[in-house]
PDB file of C-alpha atoms and ligand atoms in Angstrom:
ATOM      1  CA  MET A   1      58.943 -30.930  -4.423  1.00 83.00           C
ATOM      2  CA  ARG A   2      58.493 -34.034  -6.557  1.00 89.00           C
ATOM      3  CA  LEU A   3      55.195 -35.766  -7.066  1.00 92.00           C
ATOM      4  CA  LYS A   4      54.903 -39.416  -7.974  1.00 93.00           C
ATOM      5  CA  LEU A   5      52.270 -40.262 -10.586  1.00 95.00           C
ATOM      6  CA  GLU A   6      50.434 -43.522 -11.050  1.00 96.00           C
ATOM      7  CA  GLU A   7      51.034 -46.124 -13.731  1.00 96.00           C
ATOM      8  CA  ALA A   8      48.768 -45.533 -16.740  1.00 96.00           C
ATOM      9  CA  ASP A   9      46.213 -48.099 -17.851  1.00 96.00           C
ATOM     10  CA  LYS A  10      46.992 -49.498 -21.272  1.00 96.00           C
ATOM     11  CA  ARG A  11      43.468 -50.803 -21.778  1.00 94.00           C
ATOM     12  CA  GLY A  12      40.511 -48.448 -21.658  1.00 93.00           C
ATOM     13  CA  ALA A  13      36.751 -48.866 -21.692  1.00 94.00           C
ATOM     14  CA  VAL A  14      36.392 -46.860 -24.913  1.00 97.00           C
ATOM     15  CA  SER A  15      37.841 -48.005 -28.246  1.00 97.00           C
ATOM     16  CA  LEU A  16      40.170 -45.742 -30.217  1.00 98.00           C
ATOM     17  CA  GLU A  17      37.515 -45.481 -32.931  1.00 98.00           C
ATOM     18  CA  GLU A  18      34.835 -44.465 -30.424  1.00 98.00           C
ATOM     19  CA  ALA A  19      37.133 -41.859 -28.932  1.00 98.00           C
ATOM     20  CA  MET A  20      37.871 -40.404 -32.393  1.00 98.00           C
ATOM     21  CA  GLU A  21      34.203 -40.441 -33.323  1.00 98.00           C
ATOM     22  CA  ARG A  22      33.075 -38.691 -30.130  1.00 98.00           C
ATOM     23  CA  ARG A  23      35.938 -36.231 -29.789  1.00 98.00           C
ATOM     24  CA  LYS A  24      34.966 -32.625 -29.844  1.00 98.00           C
ATOM     25  CA  SER A  25      35.966 -29.385 -28.189  1.00 98.00           C
ATOM     26  CA  ARG A  26      34.064 -28.730 -24.979  1.00 98.00           C
ATOM     27  CA  ARG A  27      34.153 -25.395 -23.244  1.00 98.00           C
ATOM     28  CA  SER A  28      32.306 -25.829 -19.943  1.00 98.00           C
ATOM     29  CA  PHE A  29      33.705 -27.582 -16.933  1.00 98.00           C
ATOM     30  CA  LYS A  30      32.356 -28.721 -13.577  1.00 97.00           C
ATOM     31  CA  ARG A  31      34.301 -27.566 -10.548  1.00 93.00           C
ATOM     32  CA  THR A  32      34.933 -31.147  -9.445  1.00 95.00           C
ATOM     33  CA  THR A  33      38.023 -32.996  -8.271  1.00 97.00           C
ATOM     34  CA  LEU A  34      39.936 -35.275 -10.621  1.00 98.00           C
ATOM     35  CA  THR A  35      41.693 -38.353  -9.352  1.00 98.00           C
ATOM     36  CA  LYS A  36      45.454 -38.686  -9.393  1.00 97.00           C
ATOM     37  CA  LYS A  37      44.928 -41.702 -11.633  1.00 97.00           C
ATOM     38  CA  GLN A  38      43.078 -39.573 -14.226  1.00 98.00           C
ATOM     39  CA  LEU A  39      45.793 -36.930 -14.117  1.00 98.00           C
ATOM     40  CA  SER A  40      48.494 -39.588 -14.471  1.00 97.00           C
ATOM     41  CA  GLN A  41      46.699 -41.099 -17.459  1.00 97.00           C
ATOM     42  CA  LEU A  42      46.428 -37.712 -19.177  1.00 98.00           C
ATOM     43  CA  ILE A  43      50.101 -36.916 -18.613  1.00 97.00           C
ATOM     44  CA  TRP A  44      51.043 -40.339 -19.949  1.00 96.00           C
ATOM     45  CA  SER A  45      49.020 -39.745 -23.122  1.00 97.00           C
ATOM     46  CA  ALA A  46      50.808 -36.434 -23.674  1.00 97.00           C
ATOM     47  CA  GLY A  47      54.138 -38.257 -23.752  1.00 95.00           C
ATOM     48  CA  LYS A  48      53.089 -40.743 -26.427  1.00 96.00           C
ATOM     49  CA  ALA A  49      53.665 -38.788 -29.619  1.00 97.00           C
ATOM     50  CA  PRO A  50      56.293 -38.784 -32.366  1.00 97.00           C
ATOM     51  CA  SER A  51      59.128 -36.231 -32.371  1.00 98.00           C
ATOM     52  CA  ALA A  52      61.161 -35.041 -35.371  1.00 98.00           C
ATOM     53  CA  GLY A  53      64.589 -36.654 -35.095  1.00 98.00           C
ATOM     54  CA  ALA A  54      63.709 -37.585 -31.502  1.00 97.00           C
ATOM     55  CA  THR A  55      64.675 -34.045 -30.497  1.00 98.00           C
ATOM     56  CA  TYR A  56      61.782 -33.777 -27.996  1.00 97.00           C
ATOM     57  CA  PRO A  57      61.284 -30.000 -27.894  1.00 98.00           C
ATOM     58  CA  LEU A  58      58.076 -30.047 -25.810  1.00 97.00           C
ATOM     59  CA  GLU A  59      57.802 -29.073 -22.155  1.00 97.00           C
ATOM     60  CA  LEU A  60      54.579 -29.848 -20.340  1.00 98.00           C
ATOM     61  CA  TYR A  61      53.289 -27.637 -17.530  1.00 98.00           C
ATOM     62  CA  VAL A  62      50.199 -28.564 -15.538  1.00 98.00           C
ATOM     63  CA  ALA A  63      48.202 -25.885 -13.714  1.00 98.00           C
ATOM     64  CA  ILE A  64      46.153 -27.439 -10.914  1.00 98.00           C
ATOM     65  CA  GLY A  65      43.576 -25.577  -8.837  1.00 98.00           C
ATOM     66  CA  GLU A  66      42.838 -25.779  -5.115  1.00 97.00           C
ATOM     67  CA  GLU A  67      41.202 -29.131  -4.260  1.00 97.00           C
ATOM     68  CA  CYS A  68      41.123 -29.991  -7.938  1.00 98.00           C
ATOM     69  CA  VAL A  69      43.152 -33.206  -7.971  1.00 98.00           C
ATOM     70  CA  GLU A  70      43.019 -35.540  -4.975  1.00 96.00           C
ATOM     71  CA  ASP A  71      46.094 -35.358  -2.735  1.00 93.00           C
ATOM     72  CA  ILE A  72      47.757 -32.694  -4.903  1.00 96.00           C
ATOM     73  CA  ASP A  73      48.252 -29.089  -3.786  1.00 97.00           C
ATOM     74  CA  ALA A  74      47.306 -26.216  -6.057  1.00 98.00           C
ATOM     75  CA  GLY A  75      50.157 -25.033  -8.251  1.00 98.00           C
ATOM     76  CA  VAL A  76      51.903 -25.276 -11.555  1.00 98.00           C
ATOM     77  CA  TYR A  77      53.778 -28.511 -12.030  1.00 98.00           C
ATOM     78  CA  HIS A  78      56.355 -29.398 -14.634  1.00 97.00           C
ATOM     79  CA  ARG A  79      56.812 -32.840 -16.130  1.00 95.00           C
ATOM     80  CA  SER A  80      60.388 -33.624 -15.165  1.00 82.00           C
ATOM     81  CA  GLU A  81      61.066 -35.802 -18.168  1.00 81.00           C
ATOM     82  CA  ARG A  82      58.929 -37.332 -20.888  1.00 74.00           C
ATOM     83  CA  GLY A  83      57.980 -40.847 -19.877  1.00 74.00           C
ATOM     84  CA  TYR A  84      58.800 -40.354 -16.198  1.00 79.00           C
ATOM     85  CA  LEU A  85      55.918 -40.890 -13.793  1.00 86.00           C
ATOM     86  CA  GLU A  86      56.805 -37.738 -11.948  1.00 93.00           C
ATOM     87  CA  LEU A  87      55.978 -34.064 -11.759  1.00 96.00           C
ATOM     88  CA  GLU A  88      57.894 -31.355  -9.990  1.00 96.00           C
ATOM     89  CA  MET A  89      56.312 -28.339  -8.361  1.00 96.00           C
ATOM     90  CA  HIS A  90      57.197 -25.295 -10.451  1.00 98.00           C
ATOM     91  CA  LYS A  91      55.084 -22.575  -8.825  1.00 98.00           C
ATOM     92  CA  GLU A  92      52.667 -22.601  -5.897  1.00 98.00           C
ATOM     93  CA  GLY A  93      49.080 -21.392  -5.880  1.00 98.00           C
ATOM     94  CA  ASP A  94      45.794 -21.664  -7.735  1.00 98.00           C
ATOM     95  CA  LEU A  95      46.558 -19.660 -10.895  1.00 98.00           C
ATOM     96  CA  ARG A  96      43.551 -20.717 -12.951  1.00 98.00           C
ATOM     97  CA  GLU A  97      41.868 -17.351 -12.940  1.00 98.00           C
ATOM     98  CA  GLU A  98      45.043 -15.538 -13.975  1.00 98.00           C
ATOM     99  CA  LEU A  99      45.593 -18.141 -16.681  1.00 98.00           C
ATOM    100  CA  ALA A 100      42.039 -17.643 -17.963  1.00 98.00           C
ATOM    101  CA  ILE A 101      42.590 -13.882 -18.131  1.00 98.00           C
ATOM    102  CA  ALA A 102      45.823 -14.460 -20.067  1.00 98.00           C
ATOM    103  CA  CYS A 103      43.728 -16.525 -22.518  1.00 98.00           C
ATOM    104  CA  LEU A 104      41.684 -13.533 -23.641  1.00 98.00           C
ATOM    105  CA  SER A 105      39.476 -13.902 -20.545  1.00 98.00           C
ATOM    106  CA  GLU A 106      37.919 -17.190 -21.634  1.00 98.00           C
ATOM    107  CA  MET A 107      36.755 -17.722 -18.061  1.00 98.00           C
ATOM    108  CA  PHE A 108      35.691 -21.357 -18.495  1.00 98.00           C
ATOM    109  CA  ILE A 109      39.425 -22.044 -18.153  1.00 98.00           C
ATOM    110  CA  ALA A 110      39.158 -20.960 -14.509  1.00 98.00           C
ATOM    111  CA  ASP A 111      36.448 -23.602 -13.896  1.00 98.00           C
ATOM    112  CA  ALA A 112      38.522 -26.482 -15.265  1.00 98.00           C
ATOM    113  CA  PRO A 113      40.309 -28.259 -12.393  1.00 98.00           C
ATOM    114  CA  VAL A 114      43.427 -28.749 -14.533  1.00 98.00           C
ATOM    115  CA  SER A 115      44.988 -27.072 -17.555  1.00 98.00           C
ATOM    116  CA  PHE A 116      47.908 -28.428 -19.511  1.00 98.00           C
ATOM    117  CA  VAL A 117      50.168 -25.808 -21.030  1.00 98.00           C
ATOM    118  CA  ILE A 118      52.270 -27.211 -23.852  1.00 98.00           C
ATOM    119  CA  ALA A 119      55.432 -25.150 -24.216  1.00 98.00           C
ATOM    120  CA  VAL A 120      58.323 -25.682 -26.602  1.00 98.00           C
ATOM    121  CA  GLU A 121      62.043 -25.103 -26.725  1.00 98.00           C
ATOM    122  CA  TYR A 122      62.563 -24.473 -30.461  1.00 98.00           C
ATOM    123  CA  GLU A 123      66.327 -24.609 -30.233  1.00 98.00           C
ATOM    124  CA  ARG A 124      66.351 -28.370 -29.566  1.00 98.00           C
ATOM    125  CA  THR A 125      64.856 -28.980 -33.008  1.00 98.00           C
ATOM    126  CA  THR A 126      66.142 -25.972 -35.020  1.00 98.00           C
ATOM    127  CA  ARG A 127      69.705 -26.877 -33.945  1.00 98.00           C
ATOM    128  CA  ARG A 128      69.313 -29.957 -36.139  1.00 98.00           C
ATOM    129  CA  TYR A 129      66.886 -28.823 -38.834  1.00 98.00           C
ATOM    130  CA  GLY A 130      67.361 -25.070 -39.071  1.00 98.00           C
ATOM    131  CA  ASP A 131      64.223 -22.993 -39.708  1.00 98.00           C
ATOM    132  CA  ARG A 132      62.321 -26.062 -40.828  1.00 98.00           C
ATOM    133  CA  GLY A 133      62.526 -27.202 -37.231  1.00 98.00           C
ATOM    134  CA  ILE A 134      59.972 -24.528 -36.289  1.00 98.00           C
ATOM    135  CA  ARG A 135      57.413 -26.286 -38.472  1.00 98.00           C
ATOM    136  CA  TYR A 136      58.340 -29.645 -36.941  1.00 98.00           C
ATOM    137  CA  VAL A 137      57.884 -28.336 -33.408  1.00 98.00           C
ATOM    138  CA  HIS A 138      54.396 -27.043 -34.188  1.00 98.00           C
ATOM    139  CA  ILE A 139      53.418 -30.305 -35.852  1.00 98.00           C
ATOM    140  CA  GLU A 140      54.554 -32.141 -32.742  1.00 98.00           C
ATOM    141  CA  VAL A 141      52.409 -29.981 -30.485  1.00 98.00           C
ATOM    142  CA  GLY A 142      49.457 -30.978 -32.670  1.00 98.00           C
ATOM    143  CA  HIS A 143      50.234 -34.674 -32.199  1.00 98.00           C
ATOM    144  CA  VAL A 144      50.363 -34.300 -28.440  1.00 98.00           C
ATOM    145  CA  SER A 145      47.202 -32.230 -28.321  1.00 98.00           C
ATOM    146  CA  GLN A 146      45.286 -34.856 -30.288  1.00 98.00           C
ATOM    147  CA  ASN A 147      46.457 -37.542 -27.854  1.00 98.00           C
ATOM    148  CA  ILE A 148      45.150 -35.442 -24.987  1.00 98.00           C
ATOM    149  CA  TYR A 149      41.815 -34.893 -26.743  1.00 98.00           C
ATOM    150  CA  LEU A 150      41.432 -38.645 -27.307  1.00 98.00           C
ATOM    151  CA  GLN A 151      42.536 -39.575 -23.808  1.00 98.00           C
ATOM    152  CA  CYS A 152      40.044 -37.096 -22.323  1.00 98.00           C
ATOM    153  CA  GLU A 153      37.334 -38.644 -24.482  1.00 98.00           C
ATOM    154  CA  ALA A 154      38.266 -42.139 -23.321  1.00 98.00           C
ATOM    155  CA  LEU A 155      38.102 -41.009 -19.675  1.00 98.00           C
ATOM    156  CA  GLY A 156      34.770 -39.254 -20.197  1.00 98.00           C
ATOM    157  CA  LEU A 157      36.382 -35.847 -19.664  1.00 98.00           C
ATOM    158  CA  ALA A 158      36.092 -32.624 -21.628  1.00 98.00           C
ATOM    159  CA  THR A 159      38.856 -30.506 -23.138  1.00 99.00           C
ATOM    160  CA  VAL A 160      39.551 -27.885 -25.788  1.00 98.00           C
ATOM    161  CA  ALA A 161      42.777 -26.784 -27.434  1.00 98.00           C
ATOM    162  CA  ILE A 162      43.306 -23.069 -26.894  1.00 98.00           C
ATOM    163  CA  GLY A 163      45.695 -21.225 -29.184  1.00 98.00           C
ATOM    164  CA  ALA A 164      44.354 -17.735 -28.495  1.00 98.00           C
ATOM    165  CA  PHE A 165      46.277 -16.206 -25.604  1.00 98.00           C
ATOM    166  CA  TYR A 166      48.787 -13.498 -24.811  1.00 98.00           C
ATOM    167  CA  ASP A 167      52.068 -15.410 -24.984  1.00 98.00           C
ATOM    168  CA  ALA A 168      53.907 -13.118 -22.587  1.00 98.00           C
ATOM    169  CA  GLU A 169      51.027 -13.209 -20.090  1.00 98.00           C
ATOM    170  CA  VAL A 170      50.807 -17.011 -20.035  1.00 98.00           C
ATOM    171  CA  ALA A 171      54.597 -17.134 -19.620  1.00 98.00           C
ATOM    172  CA  ARG A 172      54.422 -14.605 -16.771  1.00 98.00           C
ATOM    173  CA  VAL A 173      51.529 -16.303 -14.933  1.00 98.00           C
ATOM    174  CA  LEU A 174      53.286 -19.654 -15.056  1.00 98.00           C
ATOM    175  CA  SER A 175      56.785 -18.173 -14.545  1.00 98.00           C
ATOM    176  CA  LEU A 176      58.047 -20.079 -17.557  1.00 98.00           C
ATOM    177  CA  PRO A 177      61.769 -19.981 -18.240  1.00 98.00           C
ATOM    178  CA  GLU A 178      62.623 -17.650 -21.156  1.00 98.00           C
ATOM    179  CA  GLU A 179      63.364 -20.553 -23.538  1.00 98.00           C
ATOM    180  CA  HIS A 180      60.009 -22.322 -22.944  1.00 98.00           C
ATOM    181  CA  LYS A 181      57.430 -20.756 -25.274  1.00 98.00           C
ATOM    182  CA  PRO A 182      53.758 -21.608 -24.670  1.00 98.00           C
ATOM    183  CA  ILE A 183      51.903 -22.876 -27.756  1.00 98.00           C
ATOM    184  CA  TYR A 184      48.715 -24.486 -26.478  1.00 98.00           C
ATOM    185  CA  VAL A 185      46.599 -24.348 -23.338  1.00 98.00           C
ATOM    186  CA  MET A 186      44.261 -27.288 -22.760  1.00 99.00           C
ATOM    187  CA  PRO A 187      41.818 -26.966 -19.856  1.00 98.00           C
ATOM    188  CA  MET A 188      40.257 -30.276 -18.843  1.00 98.00           C
ATOM    189  CA  GLY A 189      37.758 -31.722 -16.435  1.00 98.00           C
ATOM    190  CA  GLU A 190      34.256 -33.089 -16.212  1.00 98.00           C
ATOM    191  CA  HIS A 191      31.922 -31.589 -18.739  1.00 98.00           C
ATOM    192  CA  ALA A 192      29.265 -29.244 -17.400  1.00 98.00           C
ATOM    193  CA  GLN A 193      26.318 -29.924 -19.690  1.00 82.00           C
TER     194      GLN A 193
HETATM  195  C1  FMN B   1      45.287 -24.466 -33.744  1.00 59.03           C
HETATM  196  C2  FMN B   1      43.967 -24.417 -33.004  1.00 59.03           C
HETATM  197  C3  FMN B   1      43.698 -23.354 -32.161  1.00 59.03           C
HETATM  198  C4  FMN B   1      42.494 -23.303 -31.448  1.00 59.03           C
HETATM  199  N1  FMN B   1      42.277 -22.276 -30.571  1.00 59.03           N
HETATM  200  C5  FMN B   1      41.122 -22.235 -29.886  1.00 59.03           C
HETATM  201  C6  FMN B   1      40.892 -21.169 -28.959  1.00 59.03           C
HETATM  202  O1  FMN B   1      41.712 -20.312 -28.760  1.00 59.03           O
HETATM  203  N2  FMN B   1      39.733 -21.163 -28.285  1.00 59.03           N
HETATM  204  C7  FMN B   1      38.782 -22.141 -28.450  1.00 59.03           C
HETATM  205  O2  FMN B   1      37.734 -22.068 -27.788  1.00 59.03           O
HETATM  206  N3  FMN B   1      38.963 -23.167 -29.335  1.00 59.03           N
HETATM  207  C8  FMN B   1      40.107 -23.232 -30.045  1.00 59.03           C
HETATM  208  N4  FMN B   1      40.337 -24.279 -30.909  1.00 59.03           N
HETATM  209  C9  FMN B   1      39.321 -25.338 -31.068  1.00 59.03           C
HETATM  210  C10 FMN B   1      38.519 -25.154 -32.355  1.00 59.03           C
HETATM  211  O3  FMN B   1      37.653 -24.035 -32.226  1.00 59.03           O
HETATM  212  C11 FMN B   1      37.716 -26.441 -32.640  1.00 59.03           C
HETATM  213  O4  FMN B   1      38.606 -27.513 -32.811  1.00 59.03           O
HETATM  214  C12 FMN B   1      36.857 -26.289 -33.868  1.00 59.03           C
HETATM  215  O5  FMN B   1      35.808 -25.358 -33.636  1.00 59.03           O
HETATM  216  C13 FMN B   1      36.253 -27.608 -34.339  1.00 59.03           C
HETATM  217  O6  FMN B   1      35.472 -28.189 -33.307  1.00 59.03           O
HETATM  218  P1  FMN B   1      35.774 -29.630 -32.709  1.00 59.03           P
HETATM  219  O7  FMN B   1      37.121 -29.604 -32.054  1.00 59.03           O
HETATM  220  O8  FMN B   1      34.661 -29.840 -31.698  1.00 59.03           O
HETATM  221  O9  FMN B   1      35.743 -30.630 -33.823  1.00 59.03           O
HETATM  222  C14 FMN B   1      41.527 -24.335 -31.629  1.00 59.03           C
HETATM  223  C15 FMN B   1      41.827 -25.411 -32.486  1.00 59.03           C
HETATM  224  C16 FMN B   1      43.025 -25.465 -33.163  1.00 59.03           C
HETATM  225  C17 FMN B   1      43.307 -26.645 -34.053  1.00 59.03           C
END
């Protein structure tokens, strides 16, 4: 099943400088519903990062809970192609709790309506750059994560970059293909003060 996203706004209410100044990691989330527009904006921001040799090794998965994004069923979605305003359903069901357990039981992840899981296919970059490509892939994940942090800030949403998880467990919960290795989990939603 394919899911059409909305066009992203290219003009926000918060300046880039304000977003950078305010950005911080937030680890408590309200169990509220995000709009499809917010989700679309966040996915757009994740696609706006540089890539070594334009090899584009990143694969974005989006875990969405039950009644967590308007008009979107619970499940894990996969961004079909960078820059495309489209997601495809990868796996059905609200997997937030299982994902939180895979992340060393940081249970605030289960409260967040949405989590992005940034996975990578090393081979796309190492094919060109050899072992050095591994470094490039990790750098790229950092670029994308910062975009997501700043976009969350600009939308008044909270997020945190999570690197501490059981790789094999995250891959199992999301049913990731063998070649897609998870690097970062970023839960996001309204901040619970
Ligand atoms: C590579 C990396 C891995 C991280 N992993 C985690 C994590 O597993 N859990 C977590 O709560 N925060 C994690 N963080 C967030 C840091 O704890 C946070 O950025 C740091 O405390 C500084 O706070 P700030 O982001 O509010 O400036 C990670 C950050 C980076 C850059």
